[in-house]
Tab-separated table of C-alpha atoms in Angstrom:
chain	number	residue	atom	x	y	z
A	91	MET	CA	35.133	-29.358	-5.398
A	92	SER	CA	31.391	-29.883	-5.835
A	93	ASN	CA	29.593	-29.494	-9.151
A	94	TYR	CA	26.354	-28.197	-7.578
A	95	LYS	CA	26.407	-25.003	-9.619
A	96	GLU	CA	26.748	-26.918	-12.870
A	97	LEU	CA	23.913	-29.269	-11.917
A	98	MET	CA	21.667	-26.323	-11.033
A	99	GLU	CA	22.419	-24.629	-14.349
A	100	LYS	CA	21.572	-27.857	-16.187
A	101	LYS	CA	18.378	-28.166	-14.087
A	102	GLU	CA	19.484	-31.628	-12.930
A	103	TYR	CA	17.960	-31.092	-9.501
A	104	LEU	CA	17.487	-34.737	-8.558
A	105	SER	CA	21.121	-35.495	-9.349
A	106	LEU	CA	22.161	-32.572	-7.179
A	107	LEU	CA	20.038	-33.809	-4.285
A	108	GLU	CA	21.517	-37.278	-4.619
A	109	GLU	CA	25.063	-35.904	-4.550
A	110	ALA	CA	24.306	-33.676	-1.516
A	111	LYS	CA	22.436	-36.382	0.391
A	112	GLY	CA	23.562	-36.679	3.989
A	113	LYS	CA	26.040	-33.803	3.767
A	114	LYS	CA	25.898	-31.031	6.350
A	115	ASP	CA	28.335	-28.487	4.964
A	116	PRO	CA	26.755	-25.066	4.169
A	117	GLU	CA	27.266	-25.330	0.395
A	118	SER	CA	25.458	-28.687	0.193
A	119	LEU	CA	22.624	-27.420	2.381
A	120	PHE	CA	22.083	-24.168	0.472
A	121	TYR	CA	22.134	-25.941	-2.894
A	122	SER	CA	19.824	-28.690	-1.652
A	123	ALA	CA	17.303	-26.079	-0.526
A	124	SER	CA	17.580	-24.347	-3.899
A	125	ALA	CA	17.038	-27.658	-5.726
A	126	TYR	CA	13.900	-28.466	-3.731
A	127	LEU	CA	12.598	-24.974	-4.380
A	128	ALA	CA	13.223	-25.419	-8.108
A	129	LEU	CA	11.205	-28.652	-7.882
A	130	ASN	CA	8.317	-26.658	-6.319
A	131	ASP	CA	8.795	-28.351	-2.970
A	132	GLY	CA	9.076	-25.295	-0.773
A	133	LYS	CA	8.336	-27.259	2.404
A	134	LYS	CA	11.387	-29.484	2.033
A	135	ALA	CA	13.532	-26.512	1.082
A	136	LEU	CA	12.380	-24.693	4.193
A	137	ASP	CA	12.931	-27.749	6.397
A	138	ILE	CA	16.591	-27.779	5.367
A	139	LEU	CA	17.008	-24.099	6.234
A	140	LEU	CA	15.207	-24.368	9.566
A	141	SER	CA	16.835	-27.558	10.826
A	142	ASN	CA	20.313	-26.333	9.875
A	143	ARG	CA	19.920	-22.642	10.660
A	144	ASP	CA	22.902	-22.404	13.038
A	145	ILE	CA	25.268	-23.961	10.491
A	146	LEU	CA	24.004	-21.766	7.655
A	147	TRP	CA	23.983	-18.593	9.774
A	148	ALA	CA	27.588	-19.135	10.818
A	149	ASP	CA	28.597	-19.455	7.159
A	150	ASN	CA	26.473	-16.770	5.492
A	151	PRO	CA	23.843	-14.949	7.583
A	152	VAL	CA	22.644	-12.695	4.768
A	153	LEU	CA	22.045	-15.610	2.407
A	154	THR	CA	20.356	-17.524	5.239
A	155	MET	CA	17.894	-14.683	5.759
A	156	LYS	CA	17.337	-14.118	2.048
A	157	SER	CA	16.669	-17.797	1.360
A	158	THR	CA	14.402	-18.208	4.382
A	159	PHE	CA	12.210	-15.235	3.570
A	160	GLU	CA	11.939	-16.033	-0.136
A	161	ILE	CA	10.512	-19.447	0.750
A	162	ARG	CA	8.273	-18.074	3.513
A	163	PHE	CA	6.813	-15.577	1.036
A	164	ALA	CA	6.303	-18.271	-1.602
A	165	LEU	CA	4.428	-20.349	0.992
A	166	LYS	CA	2.553	-17.257	2.266
A	167	GLU	CA	3.835	-17.949	5.791
A	168	PHE	CA	4.033	-14.337	6.944
A	169	ASP	CA	3.389	-14.890	10.659
A	170	GLU	CA	6.238	-17.387	10.638
A	171	ALA	CA	8.427	-14.880	8.773
A	172	TYR	CA	8.012	-12.401	11.616
A	173	GLU	CA	9.083	-15.138	14.040
A	174	ASP	CA	12.150	-15.802	11.877
A	175	MET	CA	12.926	-12.095	12.015
A	176	LYS	CA	12.841	-12.140	15.837
A	177	ASP	CA	15.206	-15.112	15.900
A	178	PHE	CA	17.664	-13.406	13.547
A	179	GLU	CA	17.489	-10.163	15.542
A	180	ASN	CA	18.293	-11.967	18.794
A	181	ARG	CA	21.469	-13.556	17.468
A	182	PRO	CA	24.888	-12.132	18.367
A	183	TYR	CA	26.362	-9.283	16.324
A	184	VAL	CA	28.081	-10.420	13.117
A	185	SER	CA	28.769	-7.354	10.994
A	186	GLN	CA	27.423	-3.946	9.955
A	187	GLU	CA	26.104	-5.477	6.732
A	188	VAL	CA	24.009	-7.966	8.709
A	189	GLU	CA	22.749	-5.188	11.012
A	190	GLU	CA	21.604	-3.154	8.017
A	191	VAL	CA	19.700	-6.140	6.621
A	192	LEU	CA	18.097	-6.740	10.023
A	193	ARG	CA	16.918	-3.119	10.236
A	194	GLY	CA	15.031	-3.448	6.980
A	195	LEU	CA	13.410	-6.829	7.663
A	196	ASN	CA	10.130	-5.625	9.154
A	197	GLY	CA	9.371	-3.398	6.151
A	198	TYR	CA	10.547	-6.104	3.743
A	199	ILE	CA	8.185	-8.691	5.231
A	200	ARG	CA	5.345	-6.186	5.461
A	201	ALA	CA	5.679	-5.179	1.825
A	202	ASN	CA	5.609	-8.788	0.644
A	203	GLU	CA	2.687	-9.604	2.923
A	204	ARG	CA	0.668	-6.733	1.527
A	205	ALA	CA	1.568	-7.584	-2.063
A	206	ALA	CA	0.417	-11.180	-1.562
A	207	PHE	CA	-2.735	-9.945	0.144
A	208	HIS	CA	-3.500	-7.686	-2.826
A	209	TYR	CA	-3.478	-10.549	-5.325
A	210	GLU	CA	-5.134	-13.111	-3.092
A	211	LYS	CA	-8.490	-14.336	-4.399
A	212	MET	CA	-11.309	-14.452	-1.873
A	213	GLU	CA	-14.812	-15.777	-1.789
A	214	PRO	CA	-17.500	-13.148	-0.996
A	215	GLU	CA	-18.116	-14.426	2.533
A	216	GLU	CA	-14.408	-14.379	3.374
A	217	LEU	CA	-14.108	-10.908	1.900
A	218	LYS	CA	-17.030	-9.684	4.008
A	219	GLU	CA	-15.413	-11.058	7.150
A	220	LYS	CA	-12.066	-9.447	6.383
A	221	LEU	CA	-13.721	-6.091	5.686
A	222	LEU	CA	-15.001	-6.179	9.258
A	223	THR	CA	-11.936	-7.616	11.003
A	224	THR	CA	-8.830	-6.321	9.189
A	225	LYS	CA	-6.925	-3.934	11.466
A	226	ASP	CA	-4.289	-2.732	9.007
A	227	ASP	CA	-5.468	0.380	7.125
A	228	PHE	CA	-3.419	-0.352	4.014
A	229	MET	CA	-4.743	-3.906	3.756
A	230	LEU	CA	-8.293	-2.694	4.325
A	231	LEU	CA	-7.825	-0.219	1.497
A	232	GLN	CA	-6.773	-3.110	-0.724
A	233	LEU	CA	-9.866	-5.055	0.326
A	234	LEU	CA	-12.067	-2.116	-0.606
A	235	SER	CA	-10.361	-2.050	-3.994
A	236	LYS	CA	-11.404	-5.676	-4.449
A	237	VAL	CA	-15.094	-4.776	-4.024
A	238	GLU	CA	-14.915	-1.664	-6.203
A	239	ALA	CA	-16.272	-3.522	-9.247
A	240	ASP	CA	-19.552	-4.283	-7.428
A	241	PRO	CA	-19.822	-2.623	-4.004
A	242	SER	CA	-23.578	-3.323	-3.838
A	243	LYS	CA	-22.782	-6.840	-2.540
A	244	TYR	CA	-20.954	-5.439	0.500
A	245	LEU	CA	-23.033	-2.444	1.578
A	246	SER	CA	-23.336	-3.402	5.235
A	247	GLU	CA	-19.591	-3.912	5.615
A	248	ILE	CA	-18.742	-0.704	3.745
A	249	ARG	CA	-21.191	1.290	5.877
A	250	SER	CA	-19.473	0.023	9.019
A	251	ILE	CA	-16.132	1.332	7.702
A	252	VAL	CA	-17.623	4.710	6.775
A	253	SER	CA	-19.040	5.143	10.285
A	254	SER	CA	-15.916	3.883	12.049
A	255	ASP	CA	-13.021	5.895	13.498
A	256	ARG	CA	-10.552	4.623	10.908
A	257	ASN	CA	-8.254	6.751	8.756
A	258	ASP	CA	-10.012	9.664	6.981
A	259	SER	CA	-8.776	8.691	3.515
A	260	LEU	CA	-9.874	5.110	4.037
A	261	ARG	CA	-13.367	6.079	5.179
A	262	THR	CA	-13.694	8.602	2.347
A	263	PHE	CA	-12.929	5.859	-0.165
A	264	ALA	CA	-15.541	3.659	1.510
A	265	LEU	CA	-18.055	6.513	1.270
A	266	LEU	CA	-17.314	6.870	-2.439
A	267	LEU	CA	-18.126	3.181	-2.886
A	268	LEU	CA	-21.531	3.781	-1.288
A	269	VAL	CA	-22.055	6.748	-3.613
A	270	GLN	CA	-21.108	4.537	-6.555
A	271	ALA	CA	-23.582	1.880	-5.401
A	272	LYS	CA	-26.303	4.550	-4.963
A	273	ASP	CA	-26.916	3.385	-1.409
A	274	GLU	CA	-30.107	4.945	-0.047
A	275	LYS	CA	-29.537	4.241	3.632
A	276	GLU	CA	-28.583	7.229	5.793
A	277	ILE	CA	-25.158	7.001	7.414
A	278	THR	CA	-23.141	9.008	9.920
A	279	PHE	CA	-19.807	10.216	8.620
A	280	VAL	CA	-17.364	12.101	10.858
A	281	LYS	CA	-14.470	13.918	9.247
A	282	ARG	CA	-12.186	16.510	10.786
A	283	GLU	CA	-14.344	16.688	13.894
A	284	LYS	CA	-17.461	17.478	11.852
A	285	GLU	CA	-20.395	15.068	11.762
A	286	TYR	CA	-22.441	14.534	8.602
A	287	LYS	CA	-25.742	12.723	8.163
A	288	LEU	CA	-25.588	11.510	4.586
A	289	ILE	CA	-27.591	9.552	2.068
A	290	PRO	CA	-24.931	8.381	-0.400
A	291	SER	CA	-27.329	8.134	-3.355
A	292	ALA	CA	-27.982	11.881	-3.013
A	293	LEU	CA	-24.283	12.821	-3.164
A	294	GLU	CA	-22.390	13.819	-6.277
A	295	ALA	CA	-19.300	11.789	-7.004
A	296	PRO	CA	-16.083	13.857	-7.189
A	297	PHE	CA	-14.004	14.176	-10.367
A	298	VAL	CA	-17.072	13.897	-12.635
A	299	ASN	CA	-19.302	16.793	-11.587
A	300	GLU	CA	-19.448	20.186	-13.304
A	301	THR	CA	-17.700	21.997	-10.453
A	302	TYR	CA	-14.667	19.756	-10.825
A	303	LYS	CA	-14.611	19.940	-14.624
A	304	LYS	CA	-14.883	23.746	-14.733
A	305	THR	CA	-12.239	24.268	-12.048
A	306	LEU	CA	-9.913	21.925	-13.904
A	307	SER	CA	-10.522	23.892	-17.090
A	308	PHE	CA	-9.568	27.152	-15.359
A	309	ILE	CA	-6.411	25.523	-13.974
A	310	GLU	CA	-5.401	24.208	-17.398
A	311	GLY	CA	-5.799	27.645	-18.962
A	312	GLY	CA	-4.386	29.575	-16.030
A	313	SER	CA	-0.656	29.336	-16.688
A	314	LYS	CA	1.867	28.966	-19.503
A	315	ASN	CA	3.987	26.679	-17.329
A	316	THR	CA	2.883	23.057	-17.874
A	317	SER	CA	4.708	21.889	-14.745
A	318	ILE	CA	2.723	24.327	-12.620
A	319	ILE	CA	-0.505	23.200	-14.283
A	320	GLN	CA	0.177	19.517	-13.629
A	321	ALA	CA	1.160	20.168	-10.020
A	322	ALA	CA	-1.936	22.335	-9.491
A	323	LYS	CA	-4.179	19.606	-10.883
A	324	SER	CA	-2.612	17.070	-8.549
A	325	LEU	CA	-3.056	19.381	-5.558
A	326	TYR	CA	-6.672	20.002	-6.549
A	327	ASP	CA	-7.379	16.268	-6.780
A	328	ASN	CA	-5.896	15.746	-3.322
A	329	GLU	CA	-7.969	18.546	-1.827
A	330	VAL	CA	-11.172	17.303	-3.474
A	331	LEU	CA	-10.783	14.042	-1.556
A	332	ALA	CA	-9.564	15.756	1.599
A	333	ILE	CA	-12.727	17.862	1.967
A	334	TYR	CA	-15.299	15.451	0.486
A	335	PRO	CA	-18.309	15.396	0.882
A	336	GLU	CA	-17.924	19.178	0.887
A	337	THR	CA	-17.058	20.879	-2.391
A	338	GLY	CA	-14.992	23.871	-1.289
A	339	GLU	CA	-14.752	27.389	-2.710
A	340	GLU	CA	-17.738	28.471	-4.826
A	341	ASP	CA	-15.711	30.955	-6.875
A	342	LEU	CA	-14.181	28.486	-9.311
A	343	LYS	CA	-11.775	30.959	-10.917
A	344	LEU	CA	-10.481	31.988	-7.501
A	345	ASN	CA	-10.158	28.331	-6.558
A	346	ALA	CA	-8.163	27.514	-9.699
A	347	ALA	CA	-5.878	30.504	-9.129
A	348	ALA	CA	-5.193	29.376	-5.568
A	349	TYR	CA	-4.049	25.938	-6.713
A	350	LEU	CA	-1.816	27.466	-9.383
A	351	LEU	CA	-0.231	29.779	-6.798
A	352	LEU	CA	0.338	26.886	-4.419
A	353	ALA	CA	1.835	24.746	-7.186
A	354	ALA	CA	4.158	27.581	-8.191
A	355	LYS	CA	5.254	27.952	-4.566
A	356	TYR	CA	6.085	24.235	-4.296
A	357	LEU	CA	7.986	24.325	-7.584
A	358	GLY	CA	9.791	27.555	-6.734
A	359	ALA	CA	8.507	29.193	-9.926
A	360	ALA	CA	6.668	32.379	-10.857
A	361	ALA	CA	2.927	31.772	-11.176
A	362	GLU	CA	2.131	34.365	-13.907
A	363	LEU	CA	-1.620	33.773	-13.654
A	364	LEU	CA	-3.619	34.042	-16.869
A	365	ILE	CA	-7.012	33.921	-15.162
A	366	SER	CA	-8.776	37.263	-15.511
A	367	GLY	CA	-11.113	38.942	-13.032
A	368	ILE	CA	-9.693	37.549	-9.793
A	369	ASP	CA	-8.341	39.171	-6.655
A	370	GLU	CA	-4.799	37.807	-6.415
A	371	GLU	CA	-4.572	38.673	-2.726
A	372	LYS	CA	-7.672	36.576	-2.028
A	373	ALA	CA	-6.239	33.797	-4.196
A	374	LYS	CA	-3.011	33.884	-2.176
A	375	LYS	CA	-4.894	33.637	1.138
A	376	LEU	CA	-6.979	30.776	-0.230
A	377	SER	CA	-3.824	28.971	-1.392
A	378	GLU	CA	-2.411	29.261	2.134
A	379	SER	CA	-5.640	27.836	3.543
A	380	ILE	CA	-5.521	24.935	1.069
A	381	GLU	CA	-1.873	24.258	1.914
A	382	ASN	CA	-2.709	24.111	5.604
A	383	ASP	CA	-5.673	21.871	4.849
A	384	LEU	CA	-3.605	19.429	2.805
A	385	GLU	CA	-0.962	19.221	5.528
A	386	LYS	CA	-3.650	18.081	7.951
A	387	SER	CA	-5.011	15.427	5.603
A	388	GLU	CA	-4.605	11.818	6.656
A	389	SER	CA	-3.248	9.389	4.115
A	390	VAL	CA	-3.048	5.626	4.363
A	391	ALA	CA	0.548	4.831	5.207
A	392	PHE	CA	2.288	1.944	3.480
């Protein structure tokens, strides 16, 4: 019986590799790959898994996939990981457990790819290029987050996103970056089949203007139920972005009441509005309009 486990626990990786040298049984191969990985030599670890894939798959397909993808992710070899996935998918049926793992591989790889992309450091010129060429909406959103600290360096690229036919939420975020940078160049912004000619420096940013603050104040004082209040605030925030650059209902009390009614509906609770001087029937109709509006809103899918 091998003492690979004991050697791994003692971190005697070189001794383990010496003992496993030349052996082709699955246990020796898996432990050798683990030892190389512990020594920060992901390439050699991966070479073992790739050159002995048939042997390892026959012994333990789930561990073979897990080990392969962990090393691919560490090496940031995501294109290759998708190729590995295709190879695993094309192999003969083994068990229901393996099939379940296979079904989740695409999302698993995608999630790790996006996480690595989020933390990746980029030089300004590379970042500019990726802002113009990245096809994935979620990754582009992450790129925009990287320029949020100083969007003034990337105005041309951000403008191109704003005027594109990309996801509404994505383009709205890009527009907000131009507003933040006080960009004075006129842009065309199409949202929900309506075209706007905008000068970002002339727009008010959401969440900081008086309309937002007053509406929020009415929401916070409009119910005794804190759960309804929190849900209404969240719904209001979502709608603010959904309709931007428009600002919505001018009657702020009516607007606040509508969000409270909608929140109460979602929570299955009684609204018991505390806002005086409003027409509750109008507030109900407005809440239905807001609900319909939010259902149509595009979000960036993970």
